[in-house]
Coordinates of C-alpha atoms in Angstrom, one line a residue:
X1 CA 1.2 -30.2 -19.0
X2 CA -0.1 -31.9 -15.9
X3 CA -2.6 -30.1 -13.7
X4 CA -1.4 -27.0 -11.4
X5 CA -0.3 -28.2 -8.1
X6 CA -1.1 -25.3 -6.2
X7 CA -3.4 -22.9 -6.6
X8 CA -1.2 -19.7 -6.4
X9 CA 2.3 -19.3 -6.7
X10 CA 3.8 -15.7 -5.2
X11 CA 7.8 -14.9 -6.0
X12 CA 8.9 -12.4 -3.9
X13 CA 8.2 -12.9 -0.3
X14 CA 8.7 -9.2 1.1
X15 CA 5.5 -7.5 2.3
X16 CA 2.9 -7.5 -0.5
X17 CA 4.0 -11.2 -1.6
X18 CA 3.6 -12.1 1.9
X19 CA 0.1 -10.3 2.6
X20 CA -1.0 -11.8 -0.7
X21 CA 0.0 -15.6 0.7
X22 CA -1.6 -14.8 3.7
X23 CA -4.8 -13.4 2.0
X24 CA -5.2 -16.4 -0.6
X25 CA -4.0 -19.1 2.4
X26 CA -6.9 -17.2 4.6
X27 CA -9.4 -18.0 1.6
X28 CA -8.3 -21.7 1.2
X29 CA -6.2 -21.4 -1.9
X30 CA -3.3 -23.5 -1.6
X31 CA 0.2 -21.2 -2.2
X32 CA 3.3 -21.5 -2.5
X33 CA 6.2 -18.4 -1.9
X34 CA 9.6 -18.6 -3.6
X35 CA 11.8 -16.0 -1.9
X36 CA 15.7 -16.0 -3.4
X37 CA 16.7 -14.4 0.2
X38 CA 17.4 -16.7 2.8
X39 CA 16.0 -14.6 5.4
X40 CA 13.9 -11.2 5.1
X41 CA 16.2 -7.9 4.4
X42 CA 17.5 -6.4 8.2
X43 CA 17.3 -3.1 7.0
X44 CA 14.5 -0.9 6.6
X45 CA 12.9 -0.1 3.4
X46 CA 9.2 0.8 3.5
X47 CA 8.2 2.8 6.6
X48 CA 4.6 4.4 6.3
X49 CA 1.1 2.6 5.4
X50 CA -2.6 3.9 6.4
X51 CA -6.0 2.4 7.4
X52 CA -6.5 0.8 4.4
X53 CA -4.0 -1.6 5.0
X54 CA -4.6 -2.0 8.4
X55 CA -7.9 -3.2 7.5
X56 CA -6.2 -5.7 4.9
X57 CA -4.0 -7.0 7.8
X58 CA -7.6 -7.6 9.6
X59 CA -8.7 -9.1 6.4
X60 CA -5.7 -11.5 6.4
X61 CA -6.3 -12.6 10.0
X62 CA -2.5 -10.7 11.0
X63 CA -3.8 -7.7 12.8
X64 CA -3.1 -9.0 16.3
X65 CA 1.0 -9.8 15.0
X66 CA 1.3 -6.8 13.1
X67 CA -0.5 -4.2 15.4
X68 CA 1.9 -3.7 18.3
X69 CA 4.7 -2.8 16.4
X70 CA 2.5 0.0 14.4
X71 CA 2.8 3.7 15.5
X72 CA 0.0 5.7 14.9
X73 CA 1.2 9.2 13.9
X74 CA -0.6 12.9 13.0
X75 CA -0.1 13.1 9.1
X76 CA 2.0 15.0 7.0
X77 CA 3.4 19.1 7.2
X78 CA 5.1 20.4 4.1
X79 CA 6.9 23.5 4.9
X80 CA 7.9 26.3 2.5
X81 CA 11.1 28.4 1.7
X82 CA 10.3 31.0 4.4
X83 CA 10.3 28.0 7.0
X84 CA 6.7 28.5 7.5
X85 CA 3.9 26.0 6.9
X86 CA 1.8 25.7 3.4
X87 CA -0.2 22.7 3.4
X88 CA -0.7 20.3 6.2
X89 CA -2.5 17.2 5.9
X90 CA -3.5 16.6 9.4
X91 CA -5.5 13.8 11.5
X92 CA -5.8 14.7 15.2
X93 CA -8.9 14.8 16.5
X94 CA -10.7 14.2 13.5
X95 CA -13.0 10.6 12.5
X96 CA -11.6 7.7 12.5
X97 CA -14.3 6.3 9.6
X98 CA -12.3 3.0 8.9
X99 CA -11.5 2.2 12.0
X100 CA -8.1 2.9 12.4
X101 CA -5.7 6.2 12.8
X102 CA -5.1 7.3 8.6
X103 CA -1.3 6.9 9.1
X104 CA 1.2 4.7 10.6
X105 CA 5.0 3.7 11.1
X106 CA 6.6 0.8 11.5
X107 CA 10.3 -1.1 10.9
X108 CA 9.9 -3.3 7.8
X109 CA 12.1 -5.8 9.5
X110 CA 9.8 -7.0 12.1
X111 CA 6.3 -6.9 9.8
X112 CA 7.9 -9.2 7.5
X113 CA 8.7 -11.7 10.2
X114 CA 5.0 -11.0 11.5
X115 CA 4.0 -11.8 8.3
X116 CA 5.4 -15.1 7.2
X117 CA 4.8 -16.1 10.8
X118 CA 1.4 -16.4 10.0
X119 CA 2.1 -18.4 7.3
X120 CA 1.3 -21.4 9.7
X121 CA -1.8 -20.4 10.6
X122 CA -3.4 -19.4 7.5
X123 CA -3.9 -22.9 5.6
X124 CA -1.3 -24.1 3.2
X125 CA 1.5 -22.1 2.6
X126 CA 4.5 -23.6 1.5
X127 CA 7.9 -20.9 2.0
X128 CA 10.9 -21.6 -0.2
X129 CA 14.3 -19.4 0.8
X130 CA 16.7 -19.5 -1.4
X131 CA 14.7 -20.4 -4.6
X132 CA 15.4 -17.6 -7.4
X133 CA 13.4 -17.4 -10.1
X134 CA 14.9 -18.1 -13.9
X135 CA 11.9 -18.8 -16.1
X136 CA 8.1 -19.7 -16.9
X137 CA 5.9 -20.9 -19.3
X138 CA 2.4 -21.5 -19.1
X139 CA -0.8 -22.8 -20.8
X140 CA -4.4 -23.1 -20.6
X141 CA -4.2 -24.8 -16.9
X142 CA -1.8 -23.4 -15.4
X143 CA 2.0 -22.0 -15.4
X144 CA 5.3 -23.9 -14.5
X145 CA 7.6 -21.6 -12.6
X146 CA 11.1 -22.8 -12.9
X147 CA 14.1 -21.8 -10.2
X148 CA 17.2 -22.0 -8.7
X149 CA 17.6 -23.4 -5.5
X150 CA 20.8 -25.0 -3.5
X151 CA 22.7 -24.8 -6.9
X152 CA 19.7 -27.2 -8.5
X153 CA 17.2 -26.0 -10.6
X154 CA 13.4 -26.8 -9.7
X155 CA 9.8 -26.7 -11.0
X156 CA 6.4 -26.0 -9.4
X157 CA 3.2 -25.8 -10.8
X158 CA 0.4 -23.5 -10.1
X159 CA -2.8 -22.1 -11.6
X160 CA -1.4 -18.7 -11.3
X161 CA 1.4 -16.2 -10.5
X162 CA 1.7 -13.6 -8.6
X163 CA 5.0 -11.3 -9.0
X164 CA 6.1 -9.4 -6.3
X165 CA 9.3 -9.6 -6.9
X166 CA 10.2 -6.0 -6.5
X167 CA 11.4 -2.9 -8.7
X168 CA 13.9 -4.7 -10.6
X169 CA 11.3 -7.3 -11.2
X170 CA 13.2 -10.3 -13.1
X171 CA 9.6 -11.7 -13.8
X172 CA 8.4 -8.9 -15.3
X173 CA 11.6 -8.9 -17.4
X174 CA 10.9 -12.1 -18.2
X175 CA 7.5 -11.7 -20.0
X176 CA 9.2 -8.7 -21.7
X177 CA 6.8 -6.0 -19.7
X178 CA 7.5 -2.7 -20.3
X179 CA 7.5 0.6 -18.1
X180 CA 5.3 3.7 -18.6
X181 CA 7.6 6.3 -17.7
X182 CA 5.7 9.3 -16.0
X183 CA 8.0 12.0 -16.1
X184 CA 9.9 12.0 -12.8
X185 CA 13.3 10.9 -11.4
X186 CA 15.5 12.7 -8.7
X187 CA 18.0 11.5 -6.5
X188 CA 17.9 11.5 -3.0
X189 CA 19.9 10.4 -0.1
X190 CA 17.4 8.5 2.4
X191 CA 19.2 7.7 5.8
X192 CA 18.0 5.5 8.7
X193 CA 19.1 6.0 12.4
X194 CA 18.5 5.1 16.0
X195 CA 17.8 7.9 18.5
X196 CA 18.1 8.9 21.6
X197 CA 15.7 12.1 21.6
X198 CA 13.9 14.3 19.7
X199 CA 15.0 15.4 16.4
X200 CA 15.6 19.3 16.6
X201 CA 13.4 21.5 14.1
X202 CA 14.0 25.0 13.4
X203 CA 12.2 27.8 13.9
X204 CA 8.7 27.1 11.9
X205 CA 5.9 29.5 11.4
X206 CA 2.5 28.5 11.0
X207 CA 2.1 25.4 12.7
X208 CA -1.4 24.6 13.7
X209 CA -2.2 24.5 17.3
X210 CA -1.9 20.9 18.8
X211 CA 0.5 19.4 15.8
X212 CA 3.1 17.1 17.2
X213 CA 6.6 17.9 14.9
X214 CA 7.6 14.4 16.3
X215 CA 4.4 12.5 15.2
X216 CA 4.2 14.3 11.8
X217 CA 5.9 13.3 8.6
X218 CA 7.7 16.7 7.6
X219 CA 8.6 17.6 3.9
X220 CA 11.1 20.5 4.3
X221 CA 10.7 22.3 0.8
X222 CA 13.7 24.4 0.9
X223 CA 15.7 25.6 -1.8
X224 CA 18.8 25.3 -0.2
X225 CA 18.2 20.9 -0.1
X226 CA 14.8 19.4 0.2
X227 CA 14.4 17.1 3.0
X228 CA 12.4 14.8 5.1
X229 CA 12.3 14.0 8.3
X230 CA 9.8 11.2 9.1
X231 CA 9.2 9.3 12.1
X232 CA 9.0 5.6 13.2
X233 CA 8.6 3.1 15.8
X234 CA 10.6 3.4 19.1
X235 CA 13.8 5.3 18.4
X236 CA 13.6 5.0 14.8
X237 CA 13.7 7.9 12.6
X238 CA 14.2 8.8 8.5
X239 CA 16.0 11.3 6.9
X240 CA 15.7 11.8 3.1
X241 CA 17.7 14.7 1.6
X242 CA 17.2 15.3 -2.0
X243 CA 20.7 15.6 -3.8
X244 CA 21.7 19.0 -5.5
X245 CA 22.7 18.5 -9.2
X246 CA 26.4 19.1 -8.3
X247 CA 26.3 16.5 -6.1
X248 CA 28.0 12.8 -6.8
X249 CA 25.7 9.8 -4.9
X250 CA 28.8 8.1 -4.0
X251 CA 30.0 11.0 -1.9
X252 CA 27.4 11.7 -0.2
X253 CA 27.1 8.0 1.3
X254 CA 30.5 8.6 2.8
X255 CA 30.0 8.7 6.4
X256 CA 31.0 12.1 7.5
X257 CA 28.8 13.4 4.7
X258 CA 26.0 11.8 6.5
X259 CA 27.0 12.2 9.4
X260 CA 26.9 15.9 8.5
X261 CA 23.4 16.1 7.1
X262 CA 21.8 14.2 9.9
X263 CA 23.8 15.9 12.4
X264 CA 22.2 19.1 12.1
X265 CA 18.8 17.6 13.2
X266 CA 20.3 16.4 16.0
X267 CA 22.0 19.2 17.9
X268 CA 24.2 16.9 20.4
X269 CA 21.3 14.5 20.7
X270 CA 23.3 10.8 20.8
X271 CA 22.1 8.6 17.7
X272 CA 23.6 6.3 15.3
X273 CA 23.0 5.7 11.7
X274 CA 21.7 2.5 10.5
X275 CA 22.0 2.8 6.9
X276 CA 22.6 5.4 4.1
X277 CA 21.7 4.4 0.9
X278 CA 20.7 6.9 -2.8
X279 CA 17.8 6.1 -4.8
X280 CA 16.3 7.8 -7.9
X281 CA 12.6 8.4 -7.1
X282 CA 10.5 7.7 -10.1
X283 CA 7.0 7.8 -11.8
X284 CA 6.6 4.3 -13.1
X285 CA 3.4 1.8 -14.1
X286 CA 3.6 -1.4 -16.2
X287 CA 2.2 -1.1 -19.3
X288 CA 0.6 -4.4 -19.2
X289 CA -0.2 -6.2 -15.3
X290 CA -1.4 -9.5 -16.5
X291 CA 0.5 -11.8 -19.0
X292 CA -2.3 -14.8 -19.3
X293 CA -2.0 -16.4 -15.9
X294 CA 1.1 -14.4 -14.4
X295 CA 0.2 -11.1 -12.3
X296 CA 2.6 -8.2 -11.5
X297 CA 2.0 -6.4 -8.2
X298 CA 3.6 -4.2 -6.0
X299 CA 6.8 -2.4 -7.0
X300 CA 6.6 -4.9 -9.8
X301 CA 3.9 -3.2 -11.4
X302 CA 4.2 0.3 -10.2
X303 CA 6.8 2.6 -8.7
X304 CA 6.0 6.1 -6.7
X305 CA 7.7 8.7 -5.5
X306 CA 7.2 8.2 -1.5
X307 CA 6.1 12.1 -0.6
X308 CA 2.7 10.9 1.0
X309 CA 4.1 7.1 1.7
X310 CA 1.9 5.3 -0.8
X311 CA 4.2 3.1 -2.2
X312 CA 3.6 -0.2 -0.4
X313 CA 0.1 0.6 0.1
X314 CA -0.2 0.3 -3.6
X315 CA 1.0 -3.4 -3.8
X316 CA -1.0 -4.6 -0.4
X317 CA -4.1 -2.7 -2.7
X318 CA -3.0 -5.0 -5.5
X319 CA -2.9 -8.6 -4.4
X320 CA -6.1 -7.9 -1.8
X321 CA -7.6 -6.8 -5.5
X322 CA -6.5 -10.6 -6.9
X323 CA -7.1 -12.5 -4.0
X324 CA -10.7 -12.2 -3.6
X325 CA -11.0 -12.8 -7.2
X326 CA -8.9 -16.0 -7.4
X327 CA -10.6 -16.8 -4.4
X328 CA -13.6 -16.6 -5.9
X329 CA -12.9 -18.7 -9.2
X330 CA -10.8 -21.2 -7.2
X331 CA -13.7 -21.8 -4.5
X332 CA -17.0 -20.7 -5.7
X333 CA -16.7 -21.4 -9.5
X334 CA -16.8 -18.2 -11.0
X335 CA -15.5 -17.5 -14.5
X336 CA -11.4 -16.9 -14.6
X337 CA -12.9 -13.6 -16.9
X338 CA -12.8 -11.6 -13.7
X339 CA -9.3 -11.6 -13.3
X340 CA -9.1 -9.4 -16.2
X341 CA -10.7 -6.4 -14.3
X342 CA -7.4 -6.6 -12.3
X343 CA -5.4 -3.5 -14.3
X344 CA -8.4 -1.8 -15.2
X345 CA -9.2 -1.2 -11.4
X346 CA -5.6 -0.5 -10.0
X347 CA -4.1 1.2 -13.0
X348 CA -5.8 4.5 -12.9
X349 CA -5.9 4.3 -9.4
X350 CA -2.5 3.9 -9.0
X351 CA -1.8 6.5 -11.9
X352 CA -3.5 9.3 -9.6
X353 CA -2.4 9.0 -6.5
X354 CA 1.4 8.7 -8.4
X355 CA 0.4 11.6 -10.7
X356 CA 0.0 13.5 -7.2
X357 CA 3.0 12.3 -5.9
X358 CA 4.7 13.9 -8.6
X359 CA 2.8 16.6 -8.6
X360 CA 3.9 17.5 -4.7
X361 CA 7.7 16.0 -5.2
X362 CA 7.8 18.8 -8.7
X363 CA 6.8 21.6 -6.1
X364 CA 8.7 20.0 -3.4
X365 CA 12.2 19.3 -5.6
X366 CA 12.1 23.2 -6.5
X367 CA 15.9 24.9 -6.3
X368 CA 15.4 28.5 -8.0
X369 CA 14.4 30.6 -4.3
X370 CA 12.3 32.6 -6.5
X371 CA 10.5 30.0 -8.1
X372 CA 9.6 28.8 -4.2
X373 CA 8.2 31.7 -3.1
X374 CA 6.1 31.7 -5.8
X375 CA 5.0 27.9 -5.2
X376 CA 4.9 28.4 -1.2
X377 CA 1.7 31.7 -1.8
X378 CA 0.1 29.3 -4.3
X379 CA 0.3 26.4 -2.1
X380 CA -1.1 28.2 1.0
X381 CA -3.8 29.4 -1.6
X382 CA -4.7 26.1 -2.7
X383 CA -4.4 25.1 1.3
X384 CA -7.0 27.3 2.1
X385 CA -9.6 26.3 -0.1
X386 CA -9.0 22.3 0.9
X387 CA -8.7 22.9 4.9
X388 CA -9.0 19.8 6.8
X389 CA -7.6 17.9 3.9
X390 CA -5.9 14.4 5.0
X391 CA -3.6 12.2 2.8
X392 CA -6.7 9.8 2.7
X393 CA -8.2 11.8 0.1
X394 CA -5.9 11.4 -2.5
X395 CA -6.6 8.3 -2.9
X396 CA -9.8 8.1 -5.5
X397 CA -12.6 5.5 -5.7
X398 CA -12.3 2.9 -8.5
X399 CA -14.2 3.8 -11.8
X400 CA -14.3 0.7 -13.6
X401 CA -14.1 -3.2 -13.6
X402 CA -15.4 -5.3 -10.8
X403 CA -18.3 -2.5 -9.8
X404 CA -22.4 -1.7 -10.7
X405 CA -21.4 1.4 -12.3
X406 CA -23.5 4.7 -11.9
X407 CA -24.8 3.7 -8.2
X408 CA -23.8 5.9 -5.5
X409 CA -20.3 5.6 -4.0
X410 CA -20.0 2.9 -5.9
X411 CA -15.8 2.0 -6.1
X412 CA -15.5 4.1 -3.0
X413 CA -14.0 2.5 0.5
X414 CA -16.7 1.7 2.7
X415 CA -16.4 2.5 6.2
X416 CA -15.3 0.4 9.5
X417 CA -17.4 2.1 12.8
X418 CA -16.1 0.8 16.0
X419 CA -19.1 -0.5 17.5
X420 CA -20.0 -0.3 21.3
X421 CA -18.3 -2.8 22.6
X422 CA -15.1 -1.5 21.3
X423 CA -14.7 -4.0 18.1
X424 CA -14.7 -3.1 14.4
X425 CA -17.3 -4.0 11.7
X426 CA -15.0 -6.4 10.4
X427 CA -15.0 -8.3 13.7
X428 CA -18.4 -8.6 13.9
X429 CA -19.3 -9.1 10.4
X430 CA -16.8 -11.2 9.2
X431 CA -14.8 -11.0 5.7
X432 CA -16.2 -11.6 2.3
X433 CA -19.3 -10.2 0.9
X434 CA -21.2 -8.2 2.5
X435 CA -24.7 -6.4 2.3
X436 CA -25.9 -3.7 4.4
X437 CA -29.6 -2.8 4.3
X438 CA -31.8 -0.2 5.8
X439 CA -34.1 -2.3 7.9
X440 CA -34.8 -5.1 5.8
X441 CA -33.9 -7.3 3.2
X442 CA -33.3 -10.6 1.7
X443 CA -31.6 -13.8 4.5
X444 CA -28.3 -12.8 5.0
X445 CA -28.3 -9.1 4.8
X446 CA -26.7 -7.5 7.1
X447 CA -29.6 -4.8 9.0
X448 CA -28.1 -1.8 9.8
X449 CA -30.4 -0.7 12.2
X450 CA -29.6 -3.8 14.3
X451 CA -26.0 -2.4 14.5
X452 CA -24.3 -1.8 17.8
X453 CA -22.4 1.4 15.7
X454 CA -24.0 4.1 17.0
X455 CA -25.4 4.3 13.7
X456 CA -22.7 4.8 11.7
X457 CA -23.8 2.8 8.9
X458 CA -27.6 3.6 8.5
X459 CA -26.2 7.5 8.4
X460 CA -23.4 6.5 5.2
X461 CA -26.9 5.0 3.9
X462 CA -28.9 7.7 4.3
X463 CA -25.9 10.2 2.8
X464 CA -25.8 8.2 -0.3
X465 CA -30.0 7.7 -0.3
X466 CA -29.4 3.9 -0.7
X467 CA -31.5 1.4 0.3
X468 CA -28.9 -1.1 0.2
X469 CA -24.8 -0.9 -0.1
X470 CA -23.5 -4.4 -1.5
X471 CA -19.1 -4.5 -0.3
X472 CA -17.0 -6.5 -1.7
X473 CA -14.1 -9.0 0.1
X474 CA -11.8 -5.9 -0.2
X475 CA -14.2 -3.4 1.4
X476 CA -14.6 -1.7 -2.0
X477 CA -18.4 -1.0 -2.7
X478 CA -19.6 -3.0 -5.0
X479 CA -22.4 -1.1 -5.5
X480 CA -25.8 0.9 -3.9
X481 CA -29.8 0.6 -4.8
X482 CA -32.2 -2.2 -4.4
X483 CA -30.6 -5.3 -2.8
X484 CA -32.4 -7.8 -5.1
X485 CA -30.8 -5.5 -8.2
X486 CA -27.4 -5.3 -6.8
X487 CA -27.1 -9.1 -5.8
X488 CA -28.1 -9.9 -9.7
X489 CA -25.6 -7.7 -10.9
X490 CA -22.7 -9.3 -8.9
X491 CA -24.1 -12.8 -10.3
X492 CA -23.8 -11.6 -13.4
X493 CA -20.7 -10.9 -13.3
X494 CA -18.9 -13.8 -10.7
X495 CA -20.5 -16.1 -13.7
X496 CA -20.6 -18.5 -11.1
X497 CA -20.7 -22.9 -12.8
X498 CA -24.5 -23.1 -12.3
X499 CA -25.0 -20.1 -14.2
X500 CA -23.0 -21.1 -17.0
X501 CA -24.0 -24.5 -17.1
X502 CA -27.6 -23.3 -17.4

């Protein structure tokens, strides 16, 4: 086979396959997207991500594009049988660690064309519409992606492949993947509409003092039909509605049965309904995420039930995990080996934050009313002993791969203080590797007490009693201790040429 003729090769070109292009373009790495779609979908999909991937847009050199159409909102409010609240995961006025607010809406429509806008300013990234993917094959230098495009079929080359070619994945098919069912599936009717006022609660009991209904996602955990209401940008706003079991999905997209659910949280307020569509919400991971030199991320490789809006933030977590990696093969000569730490970081990290999806859509998806009122005092119990809890801490640190194991916070995020004159970290320090000391340290470190962040970072040192905290490109920590220690134990393992030539 001749040699690969780009570095990476994305199929799929809806948010995470065009973060990931934007990511690896941002880096150098040659790409090349094959989207079947001639243009992006008009509809909404995805609604909700958090910090993190605000901080991954940053990353990606899309924040100023992305940004403006982002609304910040107050977390999530799950309310019980007896309308009143039992947990509420709540942000406002509490620290902004990373930077940015912990959750935010948007219309999926309008990031996607953000997105592949940037395509032209982010180095070479080549966008092919129309071009659907039939086969592969690949060897020791590279895979040869084979698709359909304009009624002729057509070849690229490329030294890998990442899929992100959605639920249905005909990639992941195609390498004969199979899914690890975890256990859930319920059908739900999820309905998109314009507007023109606020949606109409009813009476609730036990909302905290301050809370916003129209900024907060709310789960309404009712017997009687489960439901969301969540919001979104401008005069955007989702319904989901769980389905009862005697319920037929067909019916219940007919208009005036929509028209009848979404009507009630409206109370004469004018609106109109964009879509209506049914979906099965499920508890799904990949059993294997790499196949030699071909990738699965995204819905791809995972799928989750949405109740805490993780399920995009999963694939931008995935190819921000590759693209540092293949970044670092493709431009600073370290071993290819690394890429194999891929699934062992984001499969049990994706496992819990799905297993507590599942967890909350099992107490959320209750019908028996006795069976509720049971759940709603043991939820309020469990609320009370995890006040202040925010939907940012179900999401756990990574415990293995790409890490210097046993050090403090190591696998953890890291933080992003807004410094004094009103930037981020990020902005200031730049992307890549970093390494944060005390007050001194080898050329290069990064001193924290020279920081203009109010001293936000020597105070997450002195928490952890570190010395030094070593962050990786996607603002995972590496690893705390002695800089010299931590340095040589990245080496070690980025296996860079010199090393192994020695």
């Amino acid at each position: 086979m001749s040699e690969a003729l780009f570095d990476v090769a994305i199929i799929g070109c809806g948010p995470v396959g065009a973060t990931a292009a934007n990511l690896l373009g941002k880096n150098g790495l040659s790409v090349i997207v094959l989207e079947k779609e001639l243009d992006h979908y008009p509809l909404p999909r995805a609604v909700h991500l958090d910090h993190e991937m605000m901080r991954l847009f940053q990353s990606a050199g899309v924040i100023g594009r992305v940004a403006p159409d982002m609304v910040a909102t107050d977390g999530h409010l799950h309310i019980g049988a007896d309308h009143g609240v039992i947990r509420y995961m709540g942000t406002v006025g509490k620290p902004r660690p990373f930077g940015w607010s912990n959750d935010y809406f948007f219309y999926q429509p309008e990031l996607e064309a953000h997105l592949r806008d940037a395509f032209a300013e982010n180095g070479r990234i080549a966008l092919q519409l129309g071009a659907e993917f039939t086969t592969l094959e690949q060897d020791d230098s590279g895979v040869t992606v084979h698709y359909v495009q304009s009624g002729q079929p057509r070849e690229v080359r490329a030294r890998w492949v990442i899929a992100a070619d959605g639920s249905r994945s005909p990639v992941r098919k195609a390498l004969g993947v199979a899914l690890d069912d975890l256990g859930f599936e319920e059908p739900w009717l999820v309905v998109d509409a314009e507007v023109e006022g606020p949606v109409t609660f009813p009476a609730l009991t036990g909302v905290p003092e301050g809370a916003d209904l129209q900024r907060l996602s709310v789960m309404m955990c009712d017997p009687a039909r489960p439901a969301t209401v969540v919001p979104g940008r401008g005069n955007h706003r989702r319904w989901e509605f769980m389905l009862l079991p005697h319920e037929d999905d067909a019916v219940m997209m007919q208009p005036e049965n929509v028209a009848a659910l979404v009507g009630a949280w409206m109370r004469q307020v004018p609106h109109r309904i964009v879509r209506a569509a049914t979906y099965r919400f499920h508890g799904l991971v990949a059993e294997k995420w790499q196949v030699g030199r071909v990738f699965l991320a995204g819905d791809a490789a995972h799928q989750t039930p949405p109740f805490f809006g993780q399920g995009m933030c999963h694939g931008l977590r995935d190819v921000a995990n590759l693209a540092w990696k293949m970044a670092a093969i493709a431009n600073d000569g370290a071993d290819e080996a690394i890429l194999a730490t891929y699934q062992p970081e984001r499969d049990p990290h994706v496992r819990g934050v799905i297993g507590a999806a599942v967890a909350a859509g099992r107490y959320i998806c209750e019908l028996d009313p006795a069976k509720a009122a049971t759940r709603d005092a043991n939820i309020r119990a469990q609320a009370a002993q995890n006040a202040g809890e925010t939907a940012a801490d179900l999401i756990p640190a990574i415990t293995t791969g790409f890490i210097a194991p046993g050090t403090p916070a190591a696998g953890t995020r890291f933080i992003q203080p807004i410094l004094t004159d009103g930037r981020k970290l990020d902005d200031l320090t730049g992307q890549g590797w970093r390494l944060f000391v005390h007050t001194t340290g080898p050329e290069g470190a990064i001193v924290a007490a020279d920081l203009p962040d109010n001293g936000a970072v020597m105070a997450w040192l002195d928490t952890y009693g570190a010395d030094s905290v070593l962050v990786r490109p996607d603002h995972c920590v590496f690893g705390t201790g002695n800089p010299a220690d931590l340095i040589a134990a990245r080496d070690a393992l980025l296996k860079t040429r010199q090393e192994i030539a020695a």
